[in-house]
Coordinates of N, CA and C in Angstrom, one line a residue:
M16 N -99.1 65.8 122.5 CA -98.8 65.3 121.1 C -100.5 65.6 120.9
R17 N -100.8 65.7 119.2 CA -100.9 66.0 118.3 C -101.6 65.0 117.4
F18 N -102.5 64.3 116.9 CA -102.0 63.7 115.9 C -103.8 63.8 114.7
T19 N -102.9 62.9 114.0 CA -104.2 62.8 112.7 C -104.5 61.6 112.6
T20 N -105.0 60.5 112.3 CA -105.6 59.8 111.7 C -105.8 59.0 110.5
A21 N -106.0 57.4 110.3 CA -106.0 56.9 108.9 C -106.4 55.6 109.0
R22 N -107.8 55.5 108.4 CA -108.5 54.1 108.3 C -107.5 53.5 107.6
L23 N -107.1 52.2 107.5 CA -105.8 51.4 107.0 C -106.4 49.5 106.5
C24 N -106.2 48.9 105.1 CA -106.3 47.8 105.7 C -107.9 47.6 105.6
G25 N -108.9 48.2 104.3 CA -110.2 48.2 104.1 C -110.6 48.1 106.3
G26 N -110.0 48.8 106.4 CA -111.2 49.8 107.6 C -110.7 48.5 109.0
K27 N -110.1 48.0 108.8 CA -110.0 47.0 109.8 C -108.6 47.6 110.6
A28 N -107.8 48.1 110.8 CA -106.5 48.7 111.5 C -106.4 50.8 111.2
V29 N -106.4 51.8 112.0 CA -105.8 52.6 112.6 C -104.8 53.4 113.1
M30 N -104.2 53.9 111.8 CA -102.8 54.8 111.8 C -102.5 55.8 112.2
A31 N -102.3 56.5 113.9 CA -101.9 57.4 114.5 C -100.3 58.7 113.6
I32 N -101.2 59.3 113.2 CA -99.5 60.2 112.7 C -99.4 61.0 113.0
S33 N -98.5 61.0 114.3 CA -98.6 61.9 114.6 C -98.0 63.9 113.8
A34 N -98.3 64.6 114.6 CA -98.3 66.3 113.6 C -96.9 67.3 114.1
D35 N -95.7 66.0 115.5 CA -95.3 67.0 115.7 C -94.2 66.0 114.7
I36 N -92.8 67.0 114.4 CA -92.1 66.2 114.0 C -91.0 64.9 113.9
L37 N -91.0 64.2 114.6 CA -90.5 63.0 115.5 C -89.2 62.0 114.4
D38 N -88.3 61.9 115.3 CA -87.1 60.6 114.9 C -86.8 59.8 115.5
I39 N -87.7 58.5 116.0 CA -87.7 57.3 116.5 C -86.4 56.6 117.0
D40 N -86.1 56.4 117.5 CA -84.8 55.3 116.9 C -85.2 54.0 118.0
L41 N -85.6 53.6 116.9 CA -86.0 52.4 116.3 C -85.5 51.1 117.6
A42 N -83.8 51.0 117.5 CA -83.1 50.1 118.0 C -83.5 50.1 119.6
H43 N -83.8 51.3 119.9 CA -84.2 51.8 121.7 C -85.3 51.6 122.0
A44 N -86.3 51.8 120.8 CA -88.0 51.3 121.3 C -88.6 50.3 121.2
A45 N -87.0 48.8 120.5 CA -87.4 47.7 120.4 C -86.9 47.6 121.9
D46 N -86.1 47.7 122.4 CA -86.0 47.3 123.5 C -86.2 47.8 124.7
V47 N -87.1 48.6 124.9 CA -88.3 49.7 125.8 C -89.5 48.2 125.6
I48 N -89.5 48.4 124.6 CA -91.0 47.2 124.3 C -90.7 46.0 124.3
E49 N -89.1 45.4 123.6 CA -89.0 43.9 124.9 C -89.0 44.2 126.2
K50 N -88.5 44.7 127.0 CA -88.4 44.9 128.4 C -90.0 45.0 128.8
E51 N -91.1 45.7 128.5 CA -92.5 45.7 128.8 C -93.3 44.8 128.4
G52 N -92.7 43.0 127.9 CA -93.0 42.0 127.0 C -93.5 41.9 126.2
C53 N -93.4 42.4 125.3 CA -93.7 42.0 124.0 C -93.3 41.6 123.3
T54 N -93.7 41.2 122.2 CA -92.9 39.8 121.2 C -92.5 41.0 119.5
I55 N -91.6 40.9 119.7 CA -91.4 41.9 118.4 C -90.9 40.9 117.0
K56 N -92.2 41.1 116.0 CA -92.2 40.5 115.0 C -91.0 41.1 114.0
E57 N -90.9 42.0 113.8 CA -89.8 42.4 112.4 C -89.4 43.7 113.0
R58 N -88.0 44.1 113.0 CA -87.3 45.2 113.0 C -86.5 45.4 111.6
D59 N -86.5 46.3 111.4 CA -85.5 47.4 110.1 C -84.9 48.5 111.0
E60 N -84.7 49.4 109.6 CA -84.8 51.2 109.7 C -85.0 51.5 109.7
M61 N -86.3 50.5 108.5 CA -88.3 51.8 108.4 C -89.3 51.4 109.4
L62 N -88.9 50.0 110.5 CA -90.3 49.8 111.2 C -90.2 48.8 111.5
L63 N -91.2 48.8 112.7 CA -90.8 47.9 114.0 C -92.2 47.1 114.6
V64 N -92.1 46.0 114.1 CA -93.6 45.0 114.4 C -93.7 44.7 115.5
F65 N -94.0 44.9 116.3 CA -94.4 43.9 117.7 C -96.0 43.6 117.8
E66 N -96.1 42.1 119.0 CA -97.7 42.4 119.1 C -97.8 43.1 121.0
W67 N -99.1 43.8 121.1 CA -99.3 43.6 121.8 C -100.8 44.3 121.9
N68 N -101.2 43.8 123.2 CA -102.5 43.7 123.3 C -103.9 43.1 122.6
G69 N -103.0 42.1 121.6 CA -103.7 41.5 121.5 C -104.1 41.8 119.2
M70 N -103.2 42.3 119.2 CA -103.2 43.7 118.1 C -101.7 44.0 117.2
E71 N -101.4 43.9 116.0 CA -100.2 43.8 115.3 C -100.2 45.7 116.0
V72 N -98.6 45.4 116.3 CA -98.8 47.5 116.1 C -97.3 47.3 115.6
T73 N -97.3 49.2 114.3 CA -95.9 49.3 113.6 C -95.8 50.5 113.6
L74 N -95.1 50.3 114.5 CA -93.7 51.7 114.7 C -92.7 52.3 113.5
Y75 N -93.3 53.2 112.7 CA -92.2 54.2 112.3 C -91.3 55.4 112.8
P76 N -89.9 55.4 112.3 CA -89.5 56.0 113.3 C -90.3 57.8 112.9
Q77 N -91.2 58.2 112.3 CA -91.7 59.2 112.0 C -92.7 59.8 113.4
G78 N -92.7 58.6 114.2 CA -93.8 59.0 114.9 C -95.3 58.1 114.6
K79 N -94.9 57.7 113.0 CA -96.3 56.8 112.6 C -96.6 55.4 113.4
V80 N -97.9 55.4 114.3 CA -98.0 54.1 114.2 C -99.4 53.1 114.3
M81 N -99.4 52.0 113.8 CA -100.4 51.4 113.3 C -100.7 50.7 114.2
Y82 N -102.7 50.5 114.2 CA -102.4 48.8 115.0 C -103.8 48.4 114.4
L83 N -103.4 47.2 114.3 CA -104.1 46.0 113.8 C -104.3 45.2 114.4
P84 N -106.0 44.7 114.7 CA -107.0 45.3 114.5 C -107.5 46.3 115.4
Q85 N -107.7 47.3 114.6 CA -108.5 48.6 115.5 C -109.2 49.6 114.6
T86 N -110.9 49.9 115.3 CA -111.2 50.6 114.8 C -111.6 51.8 115.4
D87 N -111.2 51.8 116.7 CA -111.3 52.9 117.2 C -110.6 54.2 117.4
R88 N -110.6 55.3 116.6 CA -109.9 56.6 116.4 C -109.4 57.1 118.0
A89 N -109.8 57.2 118.6 CA -109.5 58.0 120.3 C -108.9 56.1 120.8
Q90 N -109.0 55.7 120.7 CA -108.5 54.6 121.6 C -106.5 54.8 121.2
C91 N -107.2 55.1 119.5 CA -105.4 54.6 118.8 C -104.9 56.0 118.8
I92 N -105.1 56.6 119.4 CA -104.5 58.1 119.8 C -104.4 57.5 120.7
A93 N -104.8 57.6 121.9 CA -104.1 57.6 123.0 C -103.2 56.1 123.5
D94 N -103.1 55.5 123.1 CA -102.4 54.7 122.6 C -101.2 54.6 122.1
A95 N -101.1 55.3 120.8 CA -99.7 56.3 120.3 C -98.9 56.9 121.4
T96 N -100.0 58.0 121.9 CA -99.1 59.1 123.1 C -98.5 58.3 123.8
R97 N -98.8 57.4 124.7 CA -98.7 56.8 125.3 C -97.4 55.6 125.0
L98 N -97.5 55.3 123.8 CA -95.8 54.0 123.2 C -94.9 55.7 123.3
L99 N -95.7 56.2 122.5 CA -94.7 57.3 121.9 C -93.3 57.8 122.8
E100 N -94.4 58.2 123.9 CA -93.5 58.9 125.2 C -92.5 57.8 126.1
K101 N -93.3 56.4 125.7 CA -92.2 55.6 126.4 C -91.3 55.7 125.6
V102 N -91.4 55.1 124.5 CA -90.3 55.4 123.1 C -88.8 56.2 123.0
R103 N -89.8 57.7 123.1 CA -89.1 59.5 123.0 C -87.8 58.8 123.6

């Protein structure tokens, strides 16, 4: 997968933005993420927010993934790649 990244929240978060056009089923993604032992904090048709490795992760249906706190772009891309491969 190819990504661009954006720093958000005053540099405390990084978002990985997939270069590929994706349409993630957030209900399916929530099931997969819960089976991994993560706590879902919020879910609706536009986003899924969950706790993972001490971070708040927000997943969007377009394949965008935001990690807070996170400052390492390379790690953000690696984590987003693994997550999207699991939930697609």
